[in-house]
CSV table of C-alpha atoms in Angstrom, one decimal:
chain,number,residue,atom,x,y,z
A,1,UNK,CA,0.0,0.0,0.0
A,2,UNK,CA,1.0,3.7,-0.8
A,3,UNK,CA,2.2,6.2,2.1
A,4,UNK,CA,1.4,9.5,2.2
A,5,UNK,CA,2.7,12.2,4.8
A,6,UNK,CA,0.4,14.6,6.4
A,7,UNK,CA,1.6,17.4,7.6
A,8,UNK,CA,-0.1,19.3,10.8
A,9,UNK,CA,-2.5,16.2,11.5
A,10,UNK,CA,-3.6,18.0,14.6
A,11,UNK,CA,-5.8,20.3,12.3
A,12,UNK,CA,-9.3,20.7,10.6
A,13,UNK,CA,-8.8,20.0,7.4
A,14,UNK,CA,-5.7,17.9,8.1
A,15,UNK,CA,-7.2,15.3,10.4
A,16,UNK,CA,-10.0,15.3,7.9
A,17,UNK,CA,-7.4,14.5,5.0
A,18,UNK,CA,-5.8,11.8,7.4
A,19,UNK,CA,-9.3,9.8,7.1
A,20,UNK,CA,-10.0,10.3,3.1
A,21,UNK,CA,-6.3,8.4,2.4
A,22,UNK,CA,-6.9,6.1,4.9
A,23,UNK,CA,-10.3,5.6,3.5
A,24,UNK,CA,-8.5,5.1,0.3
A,25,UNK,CA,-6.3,2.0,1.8
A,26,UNK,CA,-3.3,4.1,1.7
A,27,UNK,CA,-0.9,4.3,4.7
A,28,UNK,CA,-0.1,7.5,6.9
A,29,UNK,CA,2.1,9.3,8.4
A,30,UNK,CA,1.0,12.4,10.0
A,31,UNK,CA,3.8,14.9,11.6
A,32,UNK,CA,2.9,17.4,14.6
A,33,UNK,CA,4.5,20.0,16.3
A,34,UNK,CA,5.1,18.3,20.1
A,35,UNK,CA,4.1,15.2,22.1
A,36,UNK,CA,1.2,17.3,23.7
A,37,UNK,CA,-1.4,15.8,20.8
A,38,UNK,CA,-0.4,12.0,20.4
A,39,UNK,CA,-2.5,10.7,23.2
A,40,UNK,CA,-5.6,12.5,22.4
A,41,UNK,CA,-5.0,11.6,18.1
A,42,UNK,CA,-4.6,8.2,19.8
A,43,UNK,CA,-7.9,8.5,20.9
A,44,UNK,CA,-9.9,9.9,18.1
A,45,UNK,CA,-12.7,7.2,17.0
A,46,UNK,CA,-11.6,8.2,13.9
A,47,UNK,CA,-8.4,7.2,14.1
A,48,UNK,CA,-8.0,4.5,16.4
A,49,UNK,CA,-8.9,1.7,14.1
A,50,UNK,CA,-5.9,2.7,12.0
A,51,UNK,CA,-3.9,3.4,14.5
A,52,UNK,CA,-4.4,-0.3,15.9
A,53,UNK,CA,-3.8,-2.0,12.7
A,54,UNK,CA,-0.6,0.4,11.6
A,55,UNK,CA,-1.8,2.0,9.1
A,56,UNK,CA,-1.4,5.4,11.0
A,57,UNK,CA,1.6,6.6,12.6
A,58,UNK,CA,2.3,10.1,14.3
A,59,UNK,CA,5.9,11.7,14.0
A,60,UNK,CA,6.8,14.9,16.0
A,61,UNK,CA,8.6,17.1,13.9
A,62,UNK,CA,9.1,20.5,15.8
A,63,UNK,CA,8.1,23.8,14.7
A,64,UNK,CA,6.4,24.3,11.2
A,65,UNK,CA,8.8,26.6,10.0
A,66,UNK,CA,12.1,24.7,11.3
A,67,UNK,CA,10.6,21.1,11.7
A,68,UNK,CA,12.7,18.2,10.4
A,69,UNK,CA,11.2,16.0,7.9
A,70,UNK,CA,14.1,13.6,7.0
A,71,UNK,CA,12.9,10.4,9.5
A,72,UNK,CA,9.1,11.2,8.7
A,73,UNK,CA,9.4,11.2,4.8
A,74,UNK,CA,11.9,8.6,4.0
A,75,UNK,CA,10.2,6.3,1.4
A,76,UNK,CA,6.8,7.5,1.5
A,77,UNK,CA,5.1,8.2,-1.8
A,78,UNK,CA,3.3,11.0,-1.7
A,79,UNK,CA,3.2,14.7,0.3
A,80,UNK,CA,0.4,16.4,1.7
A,81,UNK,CA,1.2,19.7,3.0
A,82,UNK,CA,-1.7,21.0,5.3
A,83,UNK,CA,0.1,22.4,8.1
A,84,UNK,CA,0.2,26.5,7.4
A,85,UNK,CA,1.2,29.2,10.7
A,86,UNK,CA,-1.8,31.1,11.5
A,87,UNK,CA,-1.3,34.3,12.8
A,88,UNK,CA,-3.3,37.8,12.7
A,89,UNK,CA,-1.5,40.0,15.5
A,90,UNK,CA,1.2,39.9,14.6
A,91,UNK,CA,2.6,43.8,13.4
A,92,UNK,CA,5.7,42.8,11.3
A,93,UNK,CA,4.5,41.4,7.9
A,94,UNK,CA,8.3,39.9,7.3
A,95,UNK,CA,9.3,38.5,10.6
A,96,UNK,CA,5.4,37.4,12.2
A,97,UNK,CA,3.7,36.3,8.6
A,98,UNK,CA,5.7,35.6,5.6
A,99,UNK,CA,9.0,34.3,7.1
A,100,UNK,CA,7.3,31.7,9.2
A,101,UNK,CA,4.8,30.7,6.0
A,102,UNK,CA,7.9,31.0,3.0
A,103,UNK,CA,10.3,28.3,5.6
A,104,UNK,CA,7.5,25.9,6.6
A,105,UNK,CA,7.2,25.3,3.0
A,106,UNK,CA,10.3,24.7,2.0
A,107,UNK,CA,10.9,23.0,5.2
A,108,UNK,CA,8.4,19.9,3.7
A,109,UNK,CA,8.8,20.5,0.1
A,110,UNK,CA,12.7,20.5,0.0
A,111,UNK,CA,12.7,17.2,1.7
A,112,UNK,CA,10.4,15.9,-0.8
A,113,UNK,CA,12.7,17.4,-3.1
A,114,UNK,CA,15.3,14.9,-1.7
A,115,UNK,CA,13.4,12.0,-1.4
A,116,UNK,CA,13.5,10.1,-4.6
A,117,UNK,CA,10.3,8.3,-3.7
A,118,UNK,CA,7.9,11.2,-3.7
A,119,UNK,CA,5.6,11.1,-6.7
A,120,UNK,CA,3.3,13.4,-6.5
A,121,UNK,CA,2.8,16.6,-3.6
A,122,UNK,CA,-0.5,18.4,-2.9
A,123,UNK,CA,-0.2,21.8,-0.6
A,124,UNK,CA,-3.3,23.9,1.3
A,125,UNK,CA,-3.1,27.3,-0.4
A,126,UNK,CA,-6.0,29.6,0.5
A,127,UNK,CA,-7.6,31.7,-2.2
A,128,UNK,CA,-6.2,34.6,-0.2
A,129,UNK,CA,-3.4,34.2,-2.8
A,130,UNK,CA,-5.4,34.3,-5.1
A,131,UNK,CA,-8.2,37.4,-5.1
A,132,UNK,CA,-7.5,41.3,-4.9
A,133,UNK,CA,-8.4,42.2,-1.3
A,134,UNK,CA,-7.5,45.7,-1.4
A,135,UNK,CA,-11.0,46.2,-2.3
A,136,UNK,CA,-14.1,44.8,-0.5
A,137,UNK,CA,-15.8,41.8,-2.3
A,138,UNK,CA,-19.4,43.8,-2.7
A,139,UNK,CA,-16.5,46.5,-4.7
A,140,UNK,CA,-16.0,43.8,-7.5
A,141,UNK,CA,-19.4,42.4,-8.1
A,142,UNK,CA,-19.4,40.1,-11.6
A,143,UNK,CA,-15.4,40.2,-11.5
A,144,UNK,CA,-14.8,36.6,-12.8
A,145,UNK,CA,-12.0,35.4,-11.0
A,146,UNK,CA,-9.8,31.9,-11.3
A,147,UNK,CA,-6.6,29.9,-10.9
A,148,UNK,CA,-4.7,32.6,-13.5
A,149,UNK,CA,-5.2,35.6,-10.8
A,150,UNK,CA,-3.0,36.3,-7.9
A,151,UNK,CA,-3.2,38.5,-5.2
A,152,UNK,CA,-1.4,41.8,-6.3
A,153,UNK,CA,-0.5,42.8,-3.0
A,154,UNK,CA,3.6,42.7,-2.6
A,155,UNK,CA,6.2,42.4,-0.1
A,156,UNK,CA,6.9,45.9,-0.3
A,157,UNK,CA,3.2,47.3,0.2
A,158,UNK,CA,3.0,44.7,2.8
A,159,UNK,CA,6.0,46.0,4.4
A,160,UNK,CA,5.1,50.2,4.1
A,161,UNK,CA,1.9,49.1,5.8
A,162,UNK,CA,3.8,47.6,8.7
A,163,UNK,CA,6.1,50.0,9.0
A,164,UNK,CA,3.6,52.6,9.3
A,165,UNK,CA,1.5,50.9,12.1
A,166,UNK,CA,-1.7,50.1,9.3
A,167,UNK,CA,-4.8,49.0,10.4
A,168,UNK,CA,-5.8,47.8,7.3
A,169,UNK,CA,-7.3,49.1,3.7
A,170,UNK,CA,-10.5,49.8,5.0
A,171,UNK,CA,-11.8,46.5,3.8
A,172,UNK,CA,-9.9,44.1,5.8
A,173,UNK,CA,-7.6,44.5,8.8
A,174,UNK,CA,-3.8,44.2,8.2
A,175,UNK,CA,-3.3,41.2,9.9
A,176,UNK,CA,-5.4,39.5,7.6
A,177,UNK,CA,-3.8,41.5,4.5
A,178,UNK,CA,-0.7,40.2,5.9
A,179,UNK,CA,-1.5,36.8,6.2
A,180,UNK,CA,-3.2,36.7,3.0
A,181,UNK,CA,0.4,38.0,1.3
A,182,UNK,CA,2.6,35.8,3.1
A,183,UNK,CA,0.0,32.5,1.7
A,184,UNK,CA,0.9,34.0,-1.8
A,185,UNK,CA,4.7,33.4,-1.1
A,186,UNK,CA,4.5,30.5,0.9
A,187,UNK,CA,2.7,29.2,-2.9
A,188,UNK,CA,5.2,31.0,-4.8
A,189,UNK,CA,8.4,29.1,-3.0
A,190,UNK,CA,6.5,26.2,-3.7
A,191,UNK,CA,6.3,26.5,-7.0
A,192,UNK,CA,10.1,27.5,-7.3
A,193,UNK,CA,10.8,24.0,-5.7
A,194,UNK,CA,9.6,22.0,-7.8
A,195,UNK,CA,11.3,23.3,-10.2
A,196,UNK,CA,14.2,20.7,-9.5
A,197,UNK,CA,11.8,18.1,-8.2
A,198,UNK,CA,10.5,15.2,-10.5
A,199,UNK,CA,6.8,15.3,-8.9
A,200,UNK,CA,3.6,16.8,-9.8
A,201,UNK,CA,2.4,19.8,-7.5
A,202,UNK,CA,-1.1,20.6,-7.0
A,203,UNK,CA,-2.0,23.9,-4.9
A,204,UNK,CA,-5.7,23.6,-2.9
A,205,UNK,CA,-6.6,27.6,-2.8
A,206,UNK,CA,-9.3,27.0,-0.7
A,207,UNK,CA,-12.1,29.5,-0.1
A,208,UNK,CA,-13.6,29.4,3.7
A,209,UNK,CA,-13.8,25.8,4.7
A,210,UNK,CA,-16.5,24.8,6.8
A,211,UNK,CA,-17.9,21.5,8.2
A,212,UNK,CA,-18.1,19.4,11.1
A,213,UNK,CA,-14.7,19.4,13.4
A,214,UNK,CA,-13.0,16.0,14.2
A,215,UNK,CA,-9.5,17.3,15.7
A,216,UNK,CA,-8.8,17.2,19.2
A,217,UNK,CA,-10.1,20.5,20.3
A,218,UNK,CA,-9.7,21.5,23.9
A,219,UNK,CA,-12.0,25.0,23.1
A,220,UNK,CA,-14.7,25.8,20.7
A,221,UNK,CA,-14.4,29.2,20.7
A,222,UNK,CA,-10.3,28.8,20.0
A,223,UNK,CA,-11.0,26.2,18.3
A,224,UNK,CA,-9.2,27.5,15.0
A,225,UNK,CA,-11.2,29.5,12.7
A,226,UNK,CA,-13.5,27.6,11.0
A,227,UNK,CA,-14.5,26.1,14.4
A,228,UNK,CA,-14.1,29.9,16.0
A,229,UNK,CA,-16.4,31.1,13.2
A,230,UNK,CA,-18.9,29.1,13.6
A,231,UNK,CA,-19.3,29.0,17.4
A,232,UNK,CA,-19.8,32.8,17.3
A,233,UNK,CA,-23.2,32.0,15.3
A,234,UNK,CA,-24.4,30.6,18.8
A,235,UNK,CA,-22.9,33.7,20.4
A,236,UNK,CA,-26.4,35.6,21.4
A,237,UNK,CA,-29.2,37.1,20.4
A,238,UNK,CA,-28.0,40.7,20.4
A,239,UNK,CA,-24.5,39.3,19.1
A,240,UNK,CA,-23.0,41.2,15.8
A,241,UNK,CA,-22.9,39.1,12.9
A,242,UNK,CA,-20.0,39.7,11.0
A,243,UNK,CA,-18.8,40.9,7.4
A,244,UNK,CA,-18.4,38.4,4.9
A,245,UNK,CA,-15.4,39.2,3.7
A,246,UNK,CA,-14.6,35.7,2.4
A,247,UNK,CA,-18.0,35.5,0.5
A,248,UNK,CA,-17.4,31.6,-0.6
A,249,UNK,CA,-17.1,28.1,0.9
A,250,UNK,CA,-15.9,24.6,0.5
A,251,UNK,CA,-16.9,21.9,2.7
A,252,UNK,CA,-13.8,20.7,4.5
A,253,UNK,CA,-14.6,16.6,3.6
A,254,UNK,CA,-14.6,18.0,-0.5
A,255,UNK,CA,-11.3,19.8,0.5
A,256,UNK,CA,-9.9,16.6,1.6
A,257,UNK,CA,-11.5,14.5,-1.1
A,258,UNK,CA,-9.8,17.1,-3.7
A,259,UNK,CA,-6.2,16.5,-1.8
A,260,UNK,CA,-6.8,12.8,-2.1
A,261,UNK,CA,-7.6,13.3,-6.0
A,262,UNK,CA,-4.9,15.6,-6.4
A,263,UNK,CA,-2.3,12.8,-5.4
A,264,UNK,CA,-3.7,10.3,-6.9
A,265,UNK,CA,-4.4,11.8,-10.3
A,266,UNK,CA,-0.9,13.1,-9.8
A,267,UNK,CA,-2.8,16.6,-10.6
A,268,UNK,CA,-0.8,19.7,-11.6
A,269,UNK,CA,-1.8,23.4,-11.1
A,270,UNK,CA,-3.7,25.4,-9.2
A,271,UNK,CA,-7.2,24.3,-8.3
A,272,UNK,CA,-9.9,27.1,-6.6
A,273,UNK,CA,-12.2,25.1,-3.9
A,274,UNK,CA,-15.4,26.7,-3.4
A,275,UNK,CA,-18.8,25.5,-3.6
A,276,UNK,CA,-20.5,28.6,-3.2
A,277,UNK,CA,-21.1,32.4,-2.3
A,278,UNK,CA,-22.2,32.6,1.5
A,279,UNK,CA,-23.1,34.9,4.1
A,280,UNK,CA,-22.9,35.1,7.8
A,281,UNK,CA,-26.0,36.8,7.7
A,282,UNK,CA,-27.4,33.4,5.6
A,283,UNK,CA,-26.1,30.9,8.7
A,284,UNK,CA,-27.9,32.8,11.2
A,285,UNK,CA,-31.0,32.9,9.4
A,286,UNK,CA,-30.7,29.4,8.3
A,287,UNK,CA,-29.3,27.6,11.6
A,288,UNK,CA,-32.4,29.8,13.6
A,289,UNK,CA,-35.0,28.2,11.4
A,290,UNK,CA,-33.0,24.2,11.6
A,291,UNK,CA,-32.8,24.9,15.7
A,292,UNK,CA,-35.4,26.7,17.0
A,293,UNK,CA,-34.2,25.0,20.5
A,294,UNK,CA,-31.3,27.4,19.9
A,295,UNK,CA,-33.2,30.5,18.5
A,296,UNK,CA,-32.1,32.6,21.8
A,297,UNK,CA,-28.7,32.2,21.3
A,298,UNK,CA,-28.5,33.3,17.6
A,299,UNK,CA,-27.8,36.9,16.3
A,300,UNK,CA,-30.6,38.2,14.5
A,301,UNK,CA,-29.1,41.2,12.3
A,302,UNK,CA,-30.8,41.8,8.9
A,303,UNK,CA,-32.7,38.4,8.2
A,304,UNK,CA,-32.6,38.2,4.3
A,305,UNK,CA,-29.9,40.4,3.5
A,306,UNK,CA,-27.4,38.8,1.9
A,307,UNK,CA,-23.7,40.4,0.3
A,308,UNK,CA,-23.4,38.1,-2.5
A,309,UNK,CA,-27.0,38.3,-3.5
A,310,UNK,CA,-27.1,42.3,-2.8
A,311,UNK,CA,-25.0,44.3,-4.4
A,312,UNK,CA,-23.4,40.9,-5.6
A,313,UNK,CA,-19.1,39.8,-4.8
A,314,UNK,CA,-16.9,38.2,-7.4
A,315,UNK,CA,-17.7,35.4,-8.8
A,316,UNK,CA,-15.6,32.3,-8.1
A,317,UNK,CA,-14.9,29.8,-10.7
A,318,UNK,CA,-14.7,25.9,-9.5
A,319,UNK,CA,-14.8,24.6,-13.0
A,320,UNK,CA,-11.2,23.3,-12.6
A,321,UNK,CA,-12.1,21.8,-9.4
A,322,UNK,CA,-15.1,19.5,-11.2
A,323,UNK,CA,-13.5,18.6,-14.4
A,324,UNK,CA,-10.0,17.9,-13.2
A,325,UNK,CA,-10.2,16.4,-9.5
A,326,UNK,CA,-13.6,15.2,-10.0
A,327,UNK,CA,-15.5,17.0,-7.4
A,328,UNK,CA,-19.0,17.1,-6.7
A,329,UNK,CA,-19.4,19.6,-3.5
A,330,UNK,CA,-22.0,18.6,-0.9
A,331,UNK,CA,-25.4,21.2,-0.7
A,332,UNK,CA,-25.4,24.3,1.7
A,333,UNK,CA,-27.6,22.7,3.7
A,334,UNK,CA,-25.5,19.2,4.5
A,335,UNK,CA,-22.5,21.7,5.4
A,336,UNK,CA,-23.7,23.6,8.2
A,337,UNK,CA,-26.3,20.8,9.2
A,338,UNK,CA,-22.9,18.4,9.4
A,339,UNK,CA,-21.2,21.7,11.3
A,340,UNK,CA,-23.6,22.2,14.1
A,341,UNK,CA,-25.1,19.1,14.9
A,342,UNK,CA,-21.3,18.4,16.0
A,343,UNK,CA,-21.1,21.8,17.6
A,344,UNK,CA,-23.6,21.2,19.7
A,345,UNK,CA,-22.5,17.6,20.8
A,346,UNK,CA,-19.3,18.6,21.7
A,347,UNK,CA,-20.7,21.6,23.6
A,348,UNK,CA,-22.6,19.0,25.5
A,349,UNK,CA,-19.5,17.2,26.4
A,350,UNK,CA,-18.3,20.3,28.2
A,351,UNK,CA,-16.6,22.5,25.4
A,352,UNK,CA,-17.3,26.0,25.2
């Protein structure tokens, strides 16, 4: 059986990646940070069946951005790199954002480089590398945008706007400008590598990615940020609901079914995952009408009023996604169904 190495297997999407190539009868390894996580992965329904009949193995390999790779990949045919730094507070775009992102890449990616058995690499990319956020998504209704666009923000805008303190573009705060860049390099060094690399790369740019948590999670409400975002939904009546500045989403089981497809197809290129336009505004008013036991807790804001219906965002296209990988993304209301039917059980089990 093929083995593939997952990196970050502590995390959302990873963990749910983990289960689709095990699913698939390959083999995997999954890296993490420390020790702090094995016992609970150990314990993971999930996971334990694998775990029991070795098909899953943990290896800790230190920080993401200085984490050694060479026990964890030897031999194994296939890369998944999942594991990203997540970081908005930070004020220095270079040293807090795009140094970490740029180094945990080419961490994983130059060891595949070296490791003749590697066939075929698939890396989480965000469509934050992607789209033109110096202007708010309702300021480019219609714009058709795809895997040819990149984000035009560059190092040294990034840079004048930590230097001078920014809070932003009056769209989005700079933290998330400054993540956003620093996923646009991260992509960009790993497209350089495999220049002198003989496998295929395939980038996931994924839009929002929502769905039902299966990590260890200690915390719902720093729980990561799909989990984070969610949990705010249940965050009271008189709660804000937020702006949708990410107006589209992909289900985080058809983001781990396209990293699956992406290594086995041996898939090159860049490939946009979203299934739809969203709103916050749309999950309140849905999730109030599917759990009226839960009414009380949910924001009301403007029932109806939706961003990417009025005035309209750009439009996304997944045609790459469908023709390419394969995919056929689950309904609206199977994703945030899935999402907080778990919520609410892990809630009951004490988490808030």
């Amino acid at each position: 059986m093929p083995t593939v190495l997952i990196t970050g297997v502590t995390g959302f999407l990873a963990a749910h990646a983990a289960v689709r190539f095990l699913e698939g009868g390959w083999n995997v390894r999954g890296t993490l940070r420390s020790k702090s996580k094995i016992q609970a992965l150990n314990e993971m329904p999930e996971f334990k069946p694998y775990i029991e009949k070795g098909k899953l193995e943990f290896y800790v390999t230190g920080p993401l951005e200085s984490g050694d790779y060479s026990e964890a990949i030897k031999g194994v045919d296939a890369v998944a790199h999942v594991a990203s730094p997540v970081e908005f507070e930070g004020s220095d775009f270079r040293k807090d954002y795009m140094i970490p992102a740029v180094n945990g890449t080419k961490g994983v990616l130059e060891a595949a480089a070296e490791e003749n058995s590697v066939k075929a690499v698939v890396m989480t990319s965000t469509y934050g590398a992607v789209g033109d956020h110096r202007k708010h998504p309702t300021a480019q209704a219609g714009k058709l945008v795809n895997e040819e666009n990149w984000n035009p923000c560059t190092i040294e805008e990034l840079e004048k706007m930590s230097s001078e303190n920014s809070e932003g573009n009056g769209a989005f705060l700079a933290g998330y400008l400054y993540y956003m860049g620093a996923k646009k390099y991260a992509e960009l060094a790993a497209w350089e590598i495999q220049k002198k690399a003989k496998w295929s790369l395939a980038t996931m740019c994924c839009t929002m990615i929502w769905g039902p948590p299966i990590q260890p999670l200690s915390s719902l409400s720093k729980g990561g940020m799909s989990t984070e975002y969610m949990y705010m939904i249940l965050g009271g009546k008189d709660a804000p609901i937020m702006d949708t500045l990410f107006p589209y989403y992909v289900d985080v089981r058809d983001a781990a079914e396209a990293h699956y497809q992406a290594i086995i197809k041996q898939s090159q290129g860049r490939f946009i995952l979203a299934a739809s336009p969203f709103s916050y505004q749309q999950i309140a008013d849905d999730v109030r009408e599917w759990y009226p036991e839960e009414s009380h807790r949910i924001p009301i804001g403007h029932p109806g009023e939706y961003e990417f219906e009025e005035p309209g965002v750009y439009k996304l296209s997944n045609e790459k996604s469908k023709t390419e990988l394969g995919l056929e993304y689950r309904p609206w209301e199977e994703t945030i169904k899935d999402t907080f039917d778990r919520l609410l059980v892990l809630e009951k089990q004490g988490l808030n």
